[in-house]
Amino acid sequence: MKKFILFARVGLLFTFLFLQPAIARPLKLFPAYPNYVVIGAFAIEKNAVKFTQQANAMNHHAQFDLNPSRNLYYVYVLTTPDRNAAIAEALRLRKETQYADAWVYNGAIGKNSAADSPGTDINPATEKPLSLIAPQEHKEPEQAPKDSVIAHEDVPKVDTKPELTETKLTDEEVASKNFVFNLFRAVDGKQVEGEVEVIDTEKSRKMASYKGNTPVKVSAPAGKSGSVSFVCEAFGYRKAQVEFDFKSPEQSLALDQEGNIVIPFDLVRLRKGDIAVMYNVFFFKDAAVMRPESKFEVNNLLDMMKENPTYRIKIHGHTNGNASGKIITMGETNNFFTLTGTNDGYGSAKKLSEERAESIKQYLISNGIEESRMEVKAWGGKKPLHDKHAARAQENVRVEVEILSN
C-alpha cells in the first residue's frame, strides 16, 4: 500500500513538472501583428514628418514610421490588436474627417522590421486587401513583374510636392526674389487652384492678390514693420493664413529649384458647420442665370461633392436689398451660363435668391450629384455684408455653401 501511494505521488509530481506547463502554455507558431489605422503614405521622410505634425495640430495623435515591405513612411493614428476596432476607426475617419482614404494595415512597421515581413493593407469599407503600390515619383513602370506590387484605384496616395531647400536670406535677398504660393491638399498633396491675398498687417488693408502655384513678384509693405499676412481662401477649403516679415534679418526660408521663395499652404477640406462664400460665382442682372466666368468655381463645388460622397450641403442665396422686381430664369434648355432661351418673370428678392441657389443645385444634379445631398435656403436681403447703398454693396449679392455633414 505504501509503495502504491509513493508511486501515485511520483506520478502527480511528474504531471505537475512536465505536463502542466505544456497545457498552460499555448502553442504559438506565428507572430500576431498589430493593426494600424493609416492616414497617409510617403516616399520622403520629411513629408511624412510634416503630414504628422499637421494631423497632430488637429488632435489626431498621429505617428509615423517606415514600412520596409512597402518602402514607404506610414502615418498612422491608432495601433491596436483588435482588427474590428481598427476597421471602425478607419471608417469613422473616412466619414468625419478629411482623411477620406484612411485604411488599416496589419503587419510590421519600423526600421528594425524585415523588408520581407508579411503585411496586408485593408480597405475598411470592404474589409478586403488593397492592391499594393510601388511608388514611382516621376513615371509608372512599363510592366510590373508578376510577383511585384500593382497600382490600384483605391490604393493610398503618395505625396507629389516639389523638393525644397531651406536657407537663410537677408531682407535684401528676399526683396530680389519671386514668390511661389504652393497650394496643396493636406490629405494627399494634390495641387489646388486658387489665389492668395497679401494683407498689410500694420495698416490692416489688402495690398494685392496673386495666383497660386506660379512665380510672382510680391512687394514689401510701405510701413516700418514689413509684416504681411498671406491669406488663401480657395473655395471648398478652410481659410489658411501665413505670417511673413520682409524685414526679418537672416530668416530661414524654403527655396525651390529655380530659387523662388516658397510659401506652402496645406489646405484642408471644409467640414461640418463650415460656410464658404462663392466669391467667383456671378449672375446676370435680375437673373437666376450664372455668368460664364462662374463656371470655374461652380465646378470646384462639383469636384468637392464628387470627392466627398458623404458631403451634404445647404446652398444659401442672398441679394442686395429686399425690393421686388423682374426675375429671369432658365428655360427648358437648362443653359446655366447664358441668357439664351430664358424666361421673364416677376417676384420678391427672396424669390430671386432662391432661384439663384436652385440654379446651382440643378447644375450639380445635371452633373451626377444626388438631389438628396443638397438643400436650398433663400434669404433675400436679410443678411447683408454691407449697407445696400455702400460702395461694396454688390458683395451682398452672393451664394454661400454650408456643410451639413461630411
Coordinates of C-alpha atoms in Angstrom, one line a residue:
M1 CA 0.0 0.0 0.0
K2 CA 2.8 2.3 0.9
K3 CA 4.5 1.6 -2.5
F4 CA 1.3 2.4 -4.3
I5 CA 1.0 5.8 -2.5
L6 CA 4.6 6.5 -3.3
F7 CA 4.2 5.8 -7.0
A8 CA 1.0 7.9 -7.1
R9 CA 2.8 10.8 -5.6
V10 CA 5.7 10.5 -8.1
G11 CA 3.1 10.4 -10.9
L12 CA 1.4 13.5 -9.7
L13 CA 4.8 15.3 -9.4
F14 CA 5.7 14.2 -12.9
T15 CA 2.5 15.6 -14.2
F16 CA 3.0 18.9 -12.4
L17 CA 6.6 19.4 -13.5
F18 CA 6.4 18.3 -17.1
L19 CA 2.8 18.1 -18.4
Q20 CA 1.2 21.2 -16.7
P21 CA 3.4 23.8 -18.4
A22 CA 2.7 22.4 -21.8
I23 CA -1.0 22.5 -21.2
A24 CA -1.0 26.0 -19.7
R25 CA 1.4 27.5 -22.3
P26 CA -0.4 28.0 -25.7
L27 CA 1.3 26.9 -28.9
K28 CA 2.3 29.9 -30.9
L29 CA 3.5 29.2 -34.4
F30 CA 3.1 32.7 -36.0
P31 CA 3.6 36.2 -34.6
A32 CA 0.4 38.3 -34.1
Y33 CA 0.9 41.6 -35.9
P34 CA -0.9 44.8 -34.7
N35 CA -3.4 46.7 -36.8
Y36 CA -2.5 50.3 -37.8
V37 CA -5.1 52.9 -38.8
V38 CA -3.1 54.7 -41.6
I39 CA -3.9 58.2 -43.0
G40 CA -1.0 58.7 -45.3
A41 CA 1.9 57.0 -47.1
F42 CA 5.0 59.0 -48.1
A43 CA 8.2 58.2 -50.1
I44 CA 10.1 61.1 -48.5
E45 CA 10.5 61.1 -44.7
K46 CA 10.4 64.9 -44.2
N47 CA 7.0 65.0 -45.9
A48 CA 5.8 62.3 -43.5
V49 CA 7.1 64.4 -40.6
K50 CA 5.2 67.5 -41.9
F51 CA 2.0 65.5 -42.5
T52 CA 2.2 64.0 -39.0
Q53 CA 2.6 67.5 -37.5
Q54 CA -0.4 68.7 -39.4
A55 CA -2.5 65.8 -38.2
N56 CA -1.4 66.4 -34.6
A57 CA -2.4 70.0 -34.9
M58 CA -5.9 68.7 -35.4
N59 CA -5.7 66.5 -32.4
H60 CA -5.3 63.2 -34.3
H61 CA -2.4 61.9 -32.2
A62 CA -0.5 60.7 -35.3
Q63 CA 2.8 59.0 -35.5
F64 CA 4.9 57.8 -38.5
D65 CA 7.4 55.0 -39.2
L66 CA 8.9 53.2 -42.1
N67 CA 7.1 50.2 -43.6
P68 CA 10.1 48.3 -45.0
S69 CA 7.9 45.9 -47.0
R70 CA 6.4 48.9 -48.9
N71 CA 9.4 51.2 -48.7
L72 CA 7.0 54.0 -47.6
Y73 CA 6.6 56.0 -44.4
Y74 CA 3.2 55.2 -43.0
V75 CA 1.5 57.9 -40.9
Y76 CA -1.0 56.3 -38.5
V77 CA -3.3 57.4 -35.7
L78 CA -4.1 54.2 -33.9
T79 CA -2.3 50.9 -33.1
T80 CA -4.5 48.1 -31.8
P81 CA -4.6 44.2 -31.7
D82 CA -8.4 44.5 -32.3
R83 CA -9.0 44.4 -36.1
N84 CA -12.7 45.3 -35.7
A85 CA -11.7 48.4 -33.7
A86 CA -9.2 49.4 -36.4
I87 CA -11.8 49.0 -39.1
A88 CA -14.3 51.0 -37.2
E89 CA -11.9 53.9 -36.6
A90 CA -10.8 54.0 -40.3
L91 CA -14.4 54.2 -41.4
R92 CA -15.0 57.0 -38.9
L93 CA -12.0 58.9 -40.2
R94 CA -13.3 58.5 -43.8
K95 CA -16.7 59.8 -42.8
E96 CA -15.9 62.5 -40.3
T97 CA -12.5 63.9 -41.3
Q98 CA -10.6 65.0 -44.4
Y99 CA -8.8 61.6 -44.4
A100 CA -11.2 60.0 -46.9
D101 CA -8.6 57.4 -47.9
A102 CA -7.8 56.1 -44.4
W103 CA -7.1 52.4 -44.3
V104 CA -5.9 49.6 -42.0
Y105 CA -2.5 47.9 -42.2
N106 CA -1.9 44.6 -40.4
G107 CA 1.8 43.8 -40.2
A108 CA 5.1 45.0 -39.1
I109 CA 6.2 48.7 -39.1
G110 CA 9.5 50.1 -38.0
K111 CA 13.1 50.4 -39.3
N112 CA 14.0 47.2 -37.5
S113 CA 11.3 45.2 -39.3
A114 CA 12.4 43.0 -42.1
A115 CA 11.7 44.1 -45.6
D116 CA 10.0 40.7 -46.3
S117 CA 7.8 40.9 -43.2
P118 CA 4.2 39.9 -44.2
G119 CA 1.7 42.6 -44.1
T120 CA -1.8 43.5 -45.5
D121 CA -3.3 46.8 -46.4
I122 CA -7.1 46.6 -45.8
N123 CA -9.9 48.6 -47.3
P124 CA -12.2 49.3 -44.3
A125 CA -15.3 49.7 -46.4
T126 CA -15.0 46.2 -48.0
E127 CA -12.6 44.6 -45.4
K128 CA -10.7 43.1 -48.4
P129 CA -7.0 43.6 -49.1
L130 CA -5.9 46.6 -51.1
S131 CA -3.7 46.1 -54.0
L132 CA -0.2 47.4 -53.1
I133 CA 1.7 50.1 -54.8
A134 CA 5.4 50.6 -55.5
P135 CA 5.6 54.4 -55.7
Q136 CA 7.0 55.9 -58.9
E137 CA 7.8 59.5 -58.2
H138 CA 8.1 60.5 -61.9
K139 CA 6.7 57.7 -64.1
E140 CA 4.9 54.5 -63.9
P141 CA 6.8 51.3 -64.7
E142 CA 6.1 50.0 -68.2
Q143 CA 5.2 46.5 -66.9
A144 CA 5.2 45.2 -63.4
P145 CA 6.8 41.9 -62.6
K146 CA 4.4 39.1 -61.8
D147 CA 5.4 39.0 -58.1
S148 CA 5.6 42.7 -57.7
V149 CA 3.1 45.1 -56.2
I150 CA 0.5 46.6 -58.6
A151 CA -1.2 50.1 -58.6
H152 CA -4.9 50.1 -57.9
E153 CA -7.5 52.9 -57.8
D154 CA -8.2 52.6 -54.0
V155 CA -4.5 52.4 -53.0
P156 CA -3.4 55.2 -50.7
K157 CA -2.0 58.2 -52.5
V158 CA 1.7 59.2 -52.3
D159 CA 2.8 62.8 -52.0
T160 CA 3.9 64.8 -55.1
K161 CA 5.1 68.0 -53.6
P162 CA 8.3 69.6 -55.0
E163 CA 11.7 69.3 -53.3
L164 CA 12.6 72.4 -51.4
T165 CA 15.9 73.7 -49.9
E166 CA 16.0 75.5 -46.5
T167 CA 18.3 78.5 -46.5
K168 CA 18.7 81.9 -44.7
L169 CA 18.2 85.1 -46.6
T170 CA 18.7 88.7 -45.8
D171 CA 15.9 91.2 -46.3
E172 CA 17.8 92.5 -49.4
E173 CA 17.9 89.0 -50.9
V174 CA 14.2 88.5 -50.1
A175 CA 13.3 91.6 -52.0
S176 CA 15.1 90.4 -55.1
K177 CA 13.4 87.0 -55.4
N178 CA 10.0 85.9 -56.7
F179 CA 7.5 84.1 -54.5
V180 CA 5.5 80.9 -55.2
F181 CA 2.4 80.2 -53.1
N182 CA 2.2 76.4 -53.2
L183 CA -1.4 75.4 -52.7
F184 CA -1.8 71.7 -51.9
R185 CA -4.4 69.5 -50.3
A186 CA -3.1 68.4 -46.9
V187 CA -4.6 64.9 -47.2
D188 CA -2.8 63.8 -50.4
G189 CA -0.5 66.6 -51.7
K190 CA -2.7 67.3 -54.8
Q191 CA -2.2 70.8 -56.2
V192 CA -5.1 73.2 -55.7
E193 CA -6.0 76.1 -57.9
G194 CA -6.6 79.4 -56.1
E195 CA -5.4 82.8 -55.1
V196 CA -3.6 84.3 -52.2
E197 CA -4.3 87.8 -50.8
V198 CA -1.5 89.9 -49.3
I199 CA -2.6 91.9 -46.3
D200 CA -0.5 94.8 -44.8
T201 CA -0.6 93.8 -41.2
E202 CA 0.3 97.3 -39.9
K203 CA -2.4 99.1 -41.9
S204 CA -4.9 96.2 -42.0
R205 CA -5.6 96.6 -45.7
K206 CA -5.3 94.4 -48.8
M207 CA -2.3 95.1 -50.9
A208 CA -2.8 92.6 -53.8
S209 CA -3.9 89.2 -54.9
Y210 CA -1.7 86.6 -56.6
K211 CA -2.4 83.4 -58.4
G212 CA -1.2 80.3 -56.6
N213 CA 1.5 77.8 -57.8
T214 CA 3.0 80.5 -60.1
P215 CA 6.1 82.6 -59.6
V216 CA 5.1 86.2 -58.8
K217 CA 6.8 89.4 -57.6
V218 CA 5.5 90.4 -54.2
S219 CA 6.2 93.9 -53.0
A220 CA 7.0 94.7 -49.3
P221 CA 4.5 96.9 -47.5
A222 CA 5.4 100.6 -47.2
G223 CA 5.2 100.6 -43.3
K224 CA 8.0 100.3 -40.9
S225 CA 7.3 96.8 -39.8
G226 CA 7.5 94.9 -43.1
S227 CA 4.9 92.4 -41.8
V228 CA 2.2 90.9 -44.0
S229 CA -0.3 88.1 -43.9
F230 CA -0.6 85.8 -46.8
V231 CA -4.3 84.6 -46.8
C232 CA -5.6 81.8 -49.0
E233 CA -9.4 81.2 -49.4
A234 CA -9.6 78.6 -52.1
F235 CA -13.2 77.6 -52.5
G236 CA -14.0 74.2 -50.9
Y237 CA -11.2 74.5 -48.3
R238 CA -10.8 76.1 -45.0
K239 CA -9.2 79.6 -44.9
A240 CA -5.4 79.4 -44.3
Q241 CA -3.0 82.2 -43.3
V242 CA 0.7 82.5 -43.1
E243 CA 2.6 85.5 -41.5
F244 CA 5.7 86.9 -43.2
D245 CA 8.1 89.6 -42.4
F246 CA 10.1 91.2 -45.2
K247 CA 12.4 92.9 -42.8
S248 CA 13.4 90.0 -40.6
P249 CA 17.2 89.6 -41.0
E250 CA 18.6 86.2 -41.8
Q251 CA 15.3 84.5 -41.8
S252 CA 15.2 80.8 -42.8
L253 CA 13.1 80.2 -45.9
A254 CA 12.3 77.4 -48.4
L255 CA 13.5 77.8 -52.0
D256 CA 12.5 75.7 -55.0
Q257 CA 14.9 74.6 -57.7
E258 CA 14.5 77.9 -59.5
G259 CA 15.4 79.9 -56.4
N260 CA 11.9 81.2 -55.7
I261 CA 10.7 81.7 -52.2
V262 CA 8.0 79.1 -51.5
I263 CA 5.2 79.8 -49.1
P264 CA 3.3 76.5 -48.6
F265 CA -0.4 76.2 -47.9
D266 CA -1.6 72.7 -47.0
L267 CA -5.3 73.1 -47.4
V268 CA -8.0 71.2 -45.5
R269 CA -11.4 70.5 -46.9
L270 CA -14.4 72.1 -45.4
R271 CA -16.1 70.2 -42.5
K272 CA -19.5 70.1 -40.9
G273 CA -20.6 73.6 -39.8
D274 CA -18.3 75.4 -42.2
I275 CA -19.7 78.0 -44.6
A276 CA -17.9 79.1 -47.7
V277 CA -18.7 82.1 -49.9
M278 CA -18.7 81.5 -53.6
Y279 CA -16.9 84.8 -54.4
N280 CA -16.4 84.0 -58.0
V281 CA -19.9 83.0 -58.9
F282 CA -21.7 85.9 -60.6
F283 CA -25.2 86.2 -62.0
F284 CA -26.7 88.3 -64.9
K285 CA -28.7 91.3 -63.7
D286 CA -32.1 90.3 -62.3
A287 CA -31.4 86.7 -63.3
A288 CA -31.0 83.3 -61.8
V289 CA -28.5 82.5 -64.6
M290 CA -24.8 82.4 -63.9
R291 CA -22.3 84.4 -66.0
P292 CA -19.8 82.3 -67.9
E293 CA -16.9 83.2 -65.6
S294 CA -18.7 81.4 -62.8
K295 CA -18.1 78.0 -64.3
F296 CA -14.7 77.5 -62.7
E297 CA -15.9 77.9 -59.1
V298 CA -19.1 76.0 -59.5
N299 CA -17.1 73.2 -61.0
N300 CA -14.9 73.3 -57.9
L301 CA -18.1 72.7 -55.9
L302 CA -18.9 69.9 -58.2
D303 CA -15.5 68.3 -57.6
M304 CA -15.8 68.8 -53.9
M305 CA -19.1 66.9 -53.9
K306 CA -17.7 64.1 -56.0
E307 CA -14.5 63.7 -53.9
N308 CA -16.6 63.5 -50.7
P309 CA -19.6 61.3 -51.3
T310 CA -20.8 61.7 -47.7
Y311 CA -21.0 65.5 -48.0
R312 CA -24.4 67.1 -47.6
I313 CA -24.7 70.8 -48.2
K314 CA -27.1 73.7 -48.0
I315 CA -26.9 76.4 -50.7
H316 CA -27.7 79.9 -49.3
G317 CA -28.9 82.6 -51.7
H318 CA -28.5 86.4 -50.9
T319 CA -29.5 89.6 -52.6
N320 CA -28.7 93.3 -52.1
G321 CA -31.9 94.7 -50.5
N322 CA -35.4 93.3 -50.5
A323 CA -37.1 95.1 -53.4
S324 CA -39.2 93.0 -55.7
G325 CA -38.7 93.2 -59.4
K326 CA -38.0 91.3 -62.6
I327 CA -36.7 87.8 -62.4
I328 CA -35.1 86.0 -65.3
T329 CA -35.0 82.2 -65.1
M330 CA -33.6 79.4 -67.2
G331 CA -35.8 77.9 -69.9
E332 CA -36.2 74.2 -70.6
T333 CA -32.9 74.0 -72.3
N334 CA -31.1 74.5 -69.0
N335 CA -28.5 76.9 -70.3
F336 CA -26.7 77.5 -67.0
F337 CA -24.3 80.2 -68.3
T338 CA -26.2 82.1 -71.0
L339 CA -29.4 84.1 -71.3
T340 CA -30.4 82.2 -74.5
G341 CA -33.8 80.7 -74.1
T342 CA -34.6 82.2 -70.7
N343 CA -38.0 83.1 -69.2
D344 CA -39.0 86.5 -67.8
G345 CA -41.0 86.8 -64.6
Y346 CA -41.6 88.9 -61.5
G347 CA -41.1 88.2 -57.8
S348 CA -39.5 89.2 -54.5
A349 CA -35.8 89.5 -53.6
K350 CA -36.2 86.3 -51.6
K351 CA -37.6 84.5 -54.6
L352 CA -34.6 85.7 -56.7
S353 CA -32.2 84.5 -54.1
E354 CA -34.0 81.1 -54.0
E355 CA -33.9 80.8 -57.8
R356 CA -30.1 81.6 -57.9
A357 CA -29.3 78.9 -55.2
E358 CA -31.6 76.5 -57.1
S359 CA -29.8 77.0 -60.3
I360 CA -26.5 75.9 -58.7
K361 CA -28.3 72.9 -57.2
Q362 CA -29.7 72.0 -60.6
Y363 CA -26.2 72.3 -62.2
L364 CA -24.8 69.8 -59.7
I365 CA -27.8 67.4 -60.3
S366 CA -27.2 67.6 -64.0
N367 CA -23.6 66.5 -63.4
G368 CA -24.4 63.5 -61.3
I369 CA -24.9 64.7 -57.7
E370 CA -27.9 63.2 -55.9
E371 CA -30.6 65.7 -55.1
S372 CA -30.9 64.3 -51.6
R373 CA -27.4 65.6 -50.7
M374 CA -28.5 69.2 -51.2
E375 CA -30.8 71.8 -49.7
V376 CA -31.6 75.4 -50.6
K377 CA -32.1 78.4 -48.3
A378 CA -33.4 81.8 -49.6
W379 CA -32.5 84.9 -47.6
G380 CA -33.2 87.7 -49.9
G381 CA -31.6 90.8 -48.4
K382 CA -31.9 89.8 -44.8
K383 CA -28.2 89.1 -44.2
P384 CA -26.2 91.8 -46.0
L385 CA -22.5 92.1 -45.6
H386 CA -22.6 95.9 -46.3
D387 CA -25.2 98.7 -46.4
K388 CA -27.2 98.3 -49.6
H389 CA -26.0 101.8 -50.7
A390 CA -22.4 101.3 -49.7
A391 CA -19.6 101.2 -52.3
R392 CA -19.2 97.5 -51.8
A393 CA -22.9 96.7 -51.7
Q394 CA -22.6 94.4 -54.7
E395 CA -20.8 91.9 -52.4
N396 CA -24.2 91.4 -50.7
V397 CA -25.3 89.5 -53.9
R398 CA -23.7 86.1 -53.2
V399 CA -24.2 82.4 -52.8
E400 CA -22.8 80.5 -49.7
V401 CA -22.4 76.8 -49.2
E402 CA -22.8 75.3 -45.8
I403 CA -21.5 71.8 -45.0
L404 CA -24.3 69.9 -43.2
S405 CA -22.4 66.6 -42.9
N406 CA -19.1 65.3 -44.1

